[in-house]
């Protein structure tokens, strides 16, 4: 068993090495005809881009992706510079007509995105041509290795029960060098994914066949991300099943998030695309789905007929009715720990890191300020977007709606939710985004705190203040500070993962939905002491 | 404004301090020799096992004490001068008090075994014991085998700790079955089995004769009294119970028995001196409780109570219904009311017992066989609601009532398999009764 586990680790690391290594393989160039077709497809009006790109990428040289990327970006830049110079020139000459004409030749788009689209057509080599083999060496070995590493735990971990031995003694889970390595890997991954997609085009090739079989289209980097997400969640869900096999709440919850990720976030949207419908994840509620009310999205939905309108109505009903009503009955856990994709990744990939979340009062203060600021930000932005949509004006109070949307998308949508939100798992615990950033969580939190039947009941006087619950709360809630006072836990940030209840060695905590009355029960003297004293001290 | 000095920063001393602070602005100083900040003794095991870091065992952040104006002082009190109302520390410095609370807890029992002070022999009580264990048993290369002497709650925790680092453990238990002075046989036997499943070499009916030393004064082996067998080992854990940690009071004039003698108001024989927690010994036992109650909850309750007295609302220590809990490796245990083992139960006490055919789950309900009054319950592998049982005990409900409404009392996480129906079926069969299980009702559960 141990041997299988160790071989698994080696195979996994081999897969990971191939996965990283494959980025450096392949050669990228285009023939003149390919380039011409491409330029025509894109409808570039620039008269110099063709020459620039020909110089850059129509070559017999075996360019690697990094050379290809920088050459392409330079070519686009050269073209745009050319017209910028003309604009400046006509500006000086006060030749407004000519100046105005130049703008149509400029090519818009982020440099790495332009380069990505072209690179996707230009690749040759292992990933592009021998995709099956390359997939096996990367994804295949990674999955097999990980499973070989995880599954022997059925035996190695011993009898079912809480298995937290050695968590704070391991470099992987106690912010040791393995944790820091994972941190660097994840952060780099997200930066490449969000900002330098052209550099990971080899990864995208790996999933082209899968994408074609589902949606009919070649893969984009977002398809790659979705597929990887599902794979990682599935593998790590198996780990969850083994680790918490004595706890049915955990088993069901894990199954649920996995189902919603694979079916709702991954398959259904891709299949919609196959039928020429808009890509939509039916469970992704505004304001987590922050661009739902953006003009382009509303236009697209309205333009796509029946289903588009249905999605529009559903999206609004989901946020305004379904979400809060469900939170009233079940607490925000129904979304955060049973349905949500971000939560799903946190509860599977992130589970080994949950103990690293900070429990200090200071971090709670920071959390409240940051998460509520994001909520305000998203609401203001949405107000701008809706105003723009209905009034057709691109500015509100002199601020461009587009600018705000761009800032949000960059700062919150990419940096916070991705780079920090997931990349920092190994350092700040697995719910960095859910705890500090997610505006939907903030909204659900209000409902949970002020109008809900959900609470974590504290079992009378049984707490021994051991601290397991607080340590393993991914949301950084100091559960013990309530439990040791005999007080129920009613906190807006609790995502109802149920781990505090699972790890408590004295059976003190139970997540449950019950009558609202008496849900919050401040106590000073705990159950078990003199009844008169309890009555005297606890009456408030 | 009085100066209240508390010796001991365990749960009892700290609870007293917190409640005194809530109700008064007296000056409060807490003294401890062990650590500056309060930590949860019950969590020590999790630090060695790597479930937590030591800082996680501290229920309050370090700023808490200053913010609440509670002074912390590290030092060992070696003498109490009750006339001058003054304490002397080991380093001869002094501190004076207006009222003194003794909350010095316990220390591990040592029964005069030869070799009991060798290097590598340790109790499992203080933070320093944990550090010693980390030194002598960091892994199974340094510590090839450990022997644990004494089969109680701390002994089994120590065994679990060592097993978490794959260190072979021999567990010497004097009794014929694990903890059967407290547990009924059904449960004690289930735990025996569970201990062995964890690859712990459990030796029942076995006493320690002596601990042998190597040439460097370190543990080399132990000898078993009954058989003379020698077992090589590098660490010996002494976990044969605890006694009050009060040696420093011998000359003080404070009345001592095994612990510091106190009345119901937790007062000692000397005015303005009180004792609470593990180290306090009641002149007369309260109900069926022991005179010395060395558990977390009672320490806390004494702290809650004494704070009232100190703040002018003189209050007797009147604990409610007994409850306790523990965890034996993977098996959780809770108890409400009184369930005594076969060895110590009285003539009128009868059991109703149920055991799961395969899982490690069982219950024992104790009731009065003449009146059917419910006396207490032990549950293993099933969590129960404290409030509900407390209420039933107060209402003097009969066992039939308890069974009928058992679903209300279940406290297992959602979706767990429930066994009430099987339990009641067994009772009906054994007693020719016709009890039907009432469906769980939120209304009843939360009725106050
Ligand atoms: C490993 C372990 C597990 C346990 N698990 C449980 C459990 O699950 N449930 C349960 O109910 N109970 C449990 N207990 C028992 C529980 O921890 C004790 O009953 C409780 O901690 C006693 O609290 P206390 O405040 O009376 O004293 P303590 O916590 O012992 O605190 C006394 C403090 O006073 C200090 N002190 C003593 N003498 C002096 C002096 N002369 N000068 C200065 N300082 C001094 C000591 O160093 C110590 O820090 C466990 C105990 C141990 C050791
Ligand atoms: S309080 Fe408990 S259930 Fe809520 S998030 Fe923390 S660990 Fe999960
Ligand atoms: S894990 Fe349980 S016993 Fe420990 S502090 Fe939390 S509620 Fe209390």
Short mmCIF file of C-alpha atoms in Angstrom, two decimals, chain A residues 128-447:
data_model
loop_
_atom_site.label_atom_id
_atom_site.label_comp_id
_atom_site.label_asym_id
_atom_site.label_seq_id
_atom_site.Cartn_x
_atom_site.Cartn_y
_atom_site.Cartn_z
CA UNK A 128 -0.88 20.21 -31.16
CA UNK A 129 -0.27 17.16 -33.31
CA UNK A 130 0.06 14.28 -30.91
CA UNK A 131 -2.63 15.42 -28.55
CA UNK A 132 -3.64 11.99 -27.28
CA UNK A 133 -0.16 11.08 -26.15
CA UNK A 134 0.46 14.51 -24.73
CA UNK A 135 -2.83 14.35 -22.83
CA UNK A 136 -1.85 11.04 -21.34
CA UNK A 137 1.58 12.28 -20.27
CA UNK A 138 0.12 15.33 -18.55
CA UNK A 139 -3.49 14.90 -17.47
CA UNK A 140 -3.33 11.11 -17.65
CA UNK A 141 -0.25 10.65 -15.49
CA UNK A 142 -1.42 13.40 -13.17
CA UNK A 143 -4.78 11.76 -12.58
CA UNK A 144 -3.44 8.22 -12.28
CA UNK A 145 -0.64 9.33 -9.98
CA UNK A 146 -2.95 11.38 -7.80
CA UNK A 147 -5.42 8.52 -7.49
CA UNK A 148 -2.65 6.07 -6.65
CA UNK A 149 -1.51 8.51 -4.01
CA UNK A 150 -4.98 9.03 -2.58
CA UNK A 151 -6.77 5.70 -2.74
CA UNK A 152 -4.41 3.64 -0.56
CA UNK A 153 -5.51 5.94 2.28
CA UNK A 154 -8.59 3.76 2.60
CA UNK A 155 -6.25 1.30 4.26
CA UNK A 156 -3.40 3.51 5.39
CA UNK A 157 -5.52 5.98 7.32
CA UNK A 158 -6.95 3.16 9.36
CA UNK A 159 -10.45 2.98 10.73
CA UNK A 160 -12.96 5.65 9.70
CA UNK A 161 -12.80 8.71 11.90
CA UNK A 162 -11.13 12.10 12.06
CA UNK A 163 -7.79 11.91 10.28
CA UNK A 164 -5.87 15.04 11.06
CA UNK A 165 -2.68 13.42 12.29
CA UNK A 166 0.43 15.30 11.35
CA UNK A 167 -1.28 18.18 9.56
CA UNK A 168 0.76 20.76 11.41
CA UNK A 169 3.87 18.61 11.13
CA UNK A 170 3.81 18.47 7.35
CA UNK A 171 5.50 20.91 5.00
CA UNK A 172 2.57 20.61 2.62
CA UNK A 173 -0.16 21.66 5.01
CA UNK A 174 1.65 23.84 7.53
CA UNK A 175 2.94 26.52 5.18
CA UNK A 176 6.18 24.61 4.69
CA UNK A 177 8.19 24.54 1.49
CA UNK A 178 5.66 22.30 -0.29
CA UNK A 179 2.91 24.72 0.62
CA UNK A 180 4.92 27.63 -0.74
CA UNK A 181 5.64 25.70 -3.89
CA UNK A 182 1.93 25.01 -4.37
CA UNK A 183 1.30 28.69 -3.74
CA UNK A 184 3.76 29.76 -6.43
CA UNK A 185 2.40 27.20 -8.86
CA UNK A 186 -1.21 28.27 -8.35
CA UNK A 187 -0.48 31.97 -8.51
CA UNK A 188 1.57 31.55 -11.68
CA UNK A 189 -1.16 29.43 -13.18
CA UNK A 190 -3.80 32.08 -12.59
CA UNK A 191 -1.62 34.88 -13.88
CA UNK A 192 -0.96 32.96 -17.09
CA UNK A 193 -4.60 32.00 -17.44
CA UNK A 194 -5.99 35.48 -16.94
CA UNK A 195 -3.30 37.64 -18.45
CA UNK A 196 -0.99 35.61 -20.68
CA UNK A 197 -3.19 32.98 -22.21
CA UNK A 198 -0.98 32.77 -25.33
CA UNK A 199 1.81 31.27 -23.28
CA UNK A 200 -0.35 28.33 -22.21
CA UNK A 201 -1.74 27.61 -25.64
CA UNK A 202 -0.08 24.20 -25.55
CA UNK A 203 -2.32 23.29 -22.61
CA UNK A 204 -5.34 24.41 -24.57
CA UNK A 205 -4.42 22.03 -27.40
CA UNK A 206 -4.58 19.18 -24.94
CA UNK A 207 -8.30 19.62 -24.45
CA UNK A 208 -9.26 20.53 -28.02
CA UNK A 209 -10.68 17.08 -28.81
CA UNK A 210 -12.75 17.08 -25.64
CA UNK A 211 -14.10 20.51 -26.38
CA UNK A 212 -14.98 19.56 -29.93
CA UNK A 213 -16.86 16.53 -28.76
CA UNK A 214 -18.95 18.57 -26.35
CA UNK A 215 -19.56 21.97 -27.91
CA UNK A 216 -18.30 21.35 -31.41
CA UNK A 217 -15.76 24.14 -31.11
CA UNK A 218 -12.04 24.02 -30.44
CA UNK A 219 -11.12 24.75 -26.86
CA UNK A 220 -10.45 28.19 -25.44
CA UNK A 221 -8.37 28.82 -22.35
CA UNK A 222 -11.66 29.03 -20.44
CA UNK A 223 -12.59 25.56 -21.59
CA UNK A 224 -9.21 24.37 -20.43
CA UNK A 225 -9.83 26.00 -17.09
CA UNK A 226 -13.29 24.46 -16.78
CA UNK A 227 -12.01 21.02 -17.66
CA UNK A 228 -9.06 21.23 -15.31
CA UNK A 229 -11.39 22.48 -12.59
CA UNK A 230 -13.62 19.44 -12.98
CA UNK A 231 -10.69 17.05 -13.04
CA UNK A 232 -9.08 18.54 -9.94
CA UNK A 233 -12.38 18.61 -8.11
CA UNK A 234 -13.17 15.02 -8.97
CA UNK A 235 -9.79 13.72 -7.87
CA UNK A 236 -9.83 15.73 -4.68
CA UNK A 237 -13.44 14.76 -4.04
CA UNK A 238 -12.28 11.17 -3.92
CA UNK A 239 -9.84 12.24 -1.27
CA UNK A 240 -12.72 13.84 0.64
CA UNK A 241 -14.80 10.69 0.39
CA UNK A 242 -11.99 8.67 1.91
CA UNK A 243 -11.06 11.14 4.58
CA UNK A 244 -14.61 11.75 5.77
CA UNK A 245 -16.14 8.39 4.97
CA UNK A 246 -17.64 8.14 8.44
CA UNK A 247 -19.52 11.37 7.95
CA UNK A 248 -22.51 11.26 5.66
CA UNK A 249 -23.00 15.01 5.67
CA UNK A 250 -19.56 15.43 4.13
CA UNK A 251 -20.08 12.65 1.61
CA UNK A 252 -23.39 14.06 0.35
CA UNK A 253 -22.15 17.60 0.31
CA UNK A 254 -19.09 16.66 -1.71
CA UNK A 255 -21.23 14.75 -4.19
CA UNK A 256 -23.50 17.73 -4.55
CA UNK A 257 -20.80 20.30 -5.30
CA UNK A 258 -19.18 17.91 -7.72
CA UNK A 259 -22.46 17.37 -9.53
CA UNK A 260 -23.18 21.08 -9.83
CA UNK A 261 -19.68 21.81 -11.05
CA UNK A 262 -19.59 19.12 -13.71
CA UNK A 263 -23.16 19.37 -14.92
CA UNK A 264 -24.14 22.98 -14.37
CA UNK A 265 -20.89 24.85 -14.64
CA UNK A 266 -19.20 22.70 -17.26
CA UNK A 267 -21.45 20.51 -19.40
CA UNK A 268 -24.69 22.45 -19.74
CA UNK A 269 -23.07 25.73 -20.83
CA UNK A 270 -20.93 23.95 -23.42
CA UNK A 271 -23.94 22.06 -24.73
CA UNK A 272 -25.90 25.31 -24.93
CA UNK A 273 -23.15 26.63 -27.14
CA UNK A 274 -23.46 23.59 -29.37
CA UNK A 275 -27.07 24.60 -29.98
CA UNK A 276 -26.10 28.19 -30.65
CA UNK A 277 -27.43 29.39 -27.35
CA UNK A 278 -25.62 31.72 -24.98
CA UNK A 279 -23.09 30.14 -22.59
CA UNK A 280 -24.77 30.20 -19.20
CA UNK A 281 -24.23 28.57 -15.83
CA UNK A 282 -27.69 28.29 -14.31
CA UNK A 283 -26.49 28.15 -10.74
CA UNK A 284 -24.10 31.09 -10.91
CA UNK A 285 -26.02 33.83 -9.17
CA UNK A 286 -25.48 37.56 -9.44
CA UNK A 287 -23.45 39.27 -7.91
CA UNK A 288 -20.93 36.43 -8.01
CA UNK A 289 -21.80 36.37 -11.69
CA UNK A 290 -20.84 40.02 -11.85
CA UNK A 291 -21.24 40.63 -15.59
CA UNK A 292 -24.83 39.39 -15.73
CA UNK A 293 -26.20 42.92 -16.04
CA UNK A 294 -23.48 44.18 -18.37
CA UNK A 295 -24.83 45.64 -21.55
CA UNK A 296 -23.25 43.07 -23.84
CA UNK A 297 -24.65 40.22 -21.82
CA UNK A 298 -28.15 41.64 -21.66
CA UNK A 299 -28.05 42.32 -25.39
CA UNK A 300 -26.86 38.82 -26.12
CA UNK A 301 -29.56 37.27 -23.95
CA UNK A 302 -32.30 39.37 -25.48
CA UNK A 303 -31.04 38.59 -28.95
CA UNK A 304 -31.02 34.85 -28.43
CA UNK A 305 -34.74 34.45 -28.18
CA UNK A 306 -36.75 32.25 -25.86
CA UNK A 307 -33.96 30.67 -23.89
CA UNK A 308 -32.16 33.99 -23.60
CA UNK A 309 -35.21 35.61 -22.07
CA UNK A 310 -35.69 32.65 -19.78
CA UNK A 311 -32.09 32.98 -18.60
CA UNK A 312 -32.62 36.67 -18.02
CA UNK A 313 -35.68 36.06 -15.87
CA UNK A 314 -34.12 33.10 -14.10
CA UNK A 315 -30.97 35.07 -13.28
CA UNK A 316 -33.02 37.79 -11.65
CA UNK A 317 -35.34 35.40 -9.82
CA UNK A 318 -32.36 33.36 -8.64
CA UNK A 319 -30.78 36.32 -6.94
CA UNK A 320 -33.87 38.05 -5.65
CA UNK A 321 -36.05 35.11 -4.65
CA UNK A 322 -34.45 31.67 -4.74
CA UNK A 323 -31.21 32.53 -3.00
CA UNK A 324 -32.61 34.40 0.01
CA UNK A 325 -35.55 32.03 0.50
CA UNK A 326 -33.24 29.05 0.52
CA UNK A 327 -30.90 30.82 2.92
CA UNK A 328 -33.84 31.47 5.19
CA UNK A 329 -34.63 27.78 5.37
CA UNK A 330 -31.20 26.17 5.20
CA UNK A 331 -28.58 28.84 5.76
CA UNK A 332 -26.14 29.98 3.16
CA UNK A 333 -24.56 26.55 3.14
CA UNK A 334 -27.09 25.37 0.56
CA UNK A 335 -25.24 27.59 -1.90
CA UNK A 336 -21.71 27.96 -0.57
CA UNK A 337 -21.06 24.37 0.41
CA UNK A 338 -23.52 22.40 -1.70
CA UNK A 339 -23.77 24.18 -5.05
CA UNK A 340 -21.19 26.87 -5.72
CA UNK A 341 -18.19 26.15 -7.92
CA UNK A 342 -15.81 28.37 -5.95
CA UNK A 343 -16.96 26.67 -2.80
CA UNK A 344 -16.61 23.34 -4.53
CA UNK A 345 -12.97 23.90 -5.34
CA UNK A 346 -12.33 25.20 -1.84
CA UNK A 347 -13.89 22.12 -0.30
CA UNK A 348 -11.99 19.65 -2.44
CA UNK A 349 -8.65 21.02 -3.61
CA UNK A 350 -8.64 23.39 -0.67
CA UNK A 351 -9.55 20.98 2.11
CA UNK A 352 -5.93 20.18 3.01
CA UNK A 353 -5.37 23.87 3.73
CA UNK A 354 -8.43 24.81 5.76
CA UNK A 355 -6.46 25.08 9.01
CA UNK A 356 -4.38 27.95 7.67
CA UNK A 357 -7.14 30.54 7.85
CA UNK A 358 -6.55 33.20 10.44
CA UNK A 359 -8.85 33.22 13.47
CA UNK A 360 -7.79 36.53 14.98
CA UNK A 361 -10.23 39.29 15.74
CA UNK A 362 -8.16 41.50 13.48
CA UNK A 363 -8.70 39.22 10.50
CA UNK A 364 -12.43 39.25 11.19
CA UNK A 365 -12.39 43.04 11.07
CA UNK A 366 -10.46 43.07 7.82
CA UNK A 367 -12.84 40.48 6.41
CA UNK A 368 -15.92 42.55 7.11
CA UNK A 369 -14.46 45.69 5.64
CA UNK A 370 -13.15 44.03 2.50
CA UNK A 371 -16.08 41.80 1.66
CA UNK A 372 -18.64 44.54 2.16
CA UNK A 373 -16.57 46.93 0.06
CA UNK A 374 -16.65 44.42 -2.77
CA UNK A 375 -20.41 44.15 -2.40
CA UNK A 376 -20.79 47.92 -2.59
CA UNK A 377 -18.43 48.01 -5.56
CA UNK A 378 -20.40 45.40 -7.48
CA UNK A 379 -23.70 47.11 -6.75
CA UNK A 380 -22.46 50.52 -7.84
CA UNK A 381 -20.96 48.99 -10.95
CA UNK A 382 -24.21 47.23 -11.74
CA UNK A 383 -26.16 50.43 -11.27
CA UNK A 384 -23.83 52.05 -13.80
CA UNK A 385 -24.24 49.12 -16.16
CA UNK A 386 -28.02 49.20 -15.99
CA UNK A 387 -28.10 52.93 -16.43
CA UNK A 388 -25.92 52.56 -19.48
CA UNK A 389 -28.11 49.78 -20.80
CA UNK A 390 -31.35 51.71 -20.50
CA UNK A 391 -30.11 55.19 -21.30
CA UNK A 392 -27.64 54.18 -24.00
CA UNK A 393 -25.16 56.57 -22.43
CA UNK A 394 -21.70 55.23 -21.89
CA UNK A 395 -20.93 57.62 -19.04
CA UNK A 396 -22.49 58.27 -15.69
CA UNK A 397 -21.39 61.34 -13.74
CA UNK A 398 -18.45 61.62 -16.07
CA UNK A 399 -17.24 58.13 -15.31
CA UNK A 400 -17.23 55.59 -18.08
CA UNK A 401 -19.21 52.48 -17.25
CA UNK A 402 -16.72 50.50 -19.26
CA UNK A 403 -13.86 51.72 -17.11
CA UNK A 404 -15.55 50.65 -13.92
CA UNK A 405 -16.37 47.28 -15.42
CA UNK A 406 -12.79 46.84 -16.52
CA UNK A 407 -11.43 47.75 -13.12
CA UNK A 408 -13.80 45.33 -11.41
CA UNK A 409 -13.04 42.56 -13.86
CA UNK A 410 -9.34 43.03 -13.38
CA UNK A 411 -9.13 43.68 -9.65
CA UNK A 412 -11.96 41.55 -8.33
CA UNK A 413 -12.87 39.12 -11.10
CA UNK A 414 -9.32 38.10 -11.92
CA UNK A 415 -6.85 39.12 -9.25
CA UNK A 416 -9.03 38.65 -6.18
CA UNK A 417 -11.18 35.69 -7.18
CA UNK A 418 -8.46 33.82 -9.06
CA UNK A 419 -4.91 34.77 -8.26
CA UNK A 420 -5.49 35.55 -4.59
CA UNK A 421 -8.70 33.62 -4.01
CA UNK A 422 -7.30 30.28 -5.08
CA UNK A 423 -3.58 30.91 -5.32
CA UNK A 424 -3.39 31.77 -1.62
CA UNK A 425 -5.09 28.55 -0.44
CA UNK A 426 -1.87 27.06 0.91
CA UNK A 427 -1.09 30.20 2.88
CA UNK A 428 -4.35 31.80 4.05
CA UNK A 429 -6.64 28.78 4.00
CA UNK A 430 -9.01 27.49 1.39
CA UNK A 431 -11.75 30.09 1.38
CA UNK A 432 -9.82 33.28 0.79
CA UNK A 433 -12.20 34.45 -1.91
CA UNK A 434 -15.37 33.22 -0.18
CA UNK A 435 -14.35 34.80 3.09
CA UNK A 436 -12.87 38.12 2.02
CA UNK A 437 -14.13 38.74 -1.46
CA UNK A 438 -17.32 37.15 -2.67
CA UNK A 439 -20.13 39.73 -2.91
CA UNK A 440 -22.74 36.97 -3.11
CA UNK A 441 -21.43 35.54 0.15
CA UNK A 442 -21.76 38.98 1.71
CA UNK A 443 -25.37 39.20 0.55
CA UNK A 444 -26.22 35.66 1.72
CA UNK A 445 -24.45 36.48 4.96
CA UNK A 446 -26.86 39.30 5.76
CA UNK A 447 -29.78 36.95 5.28
#
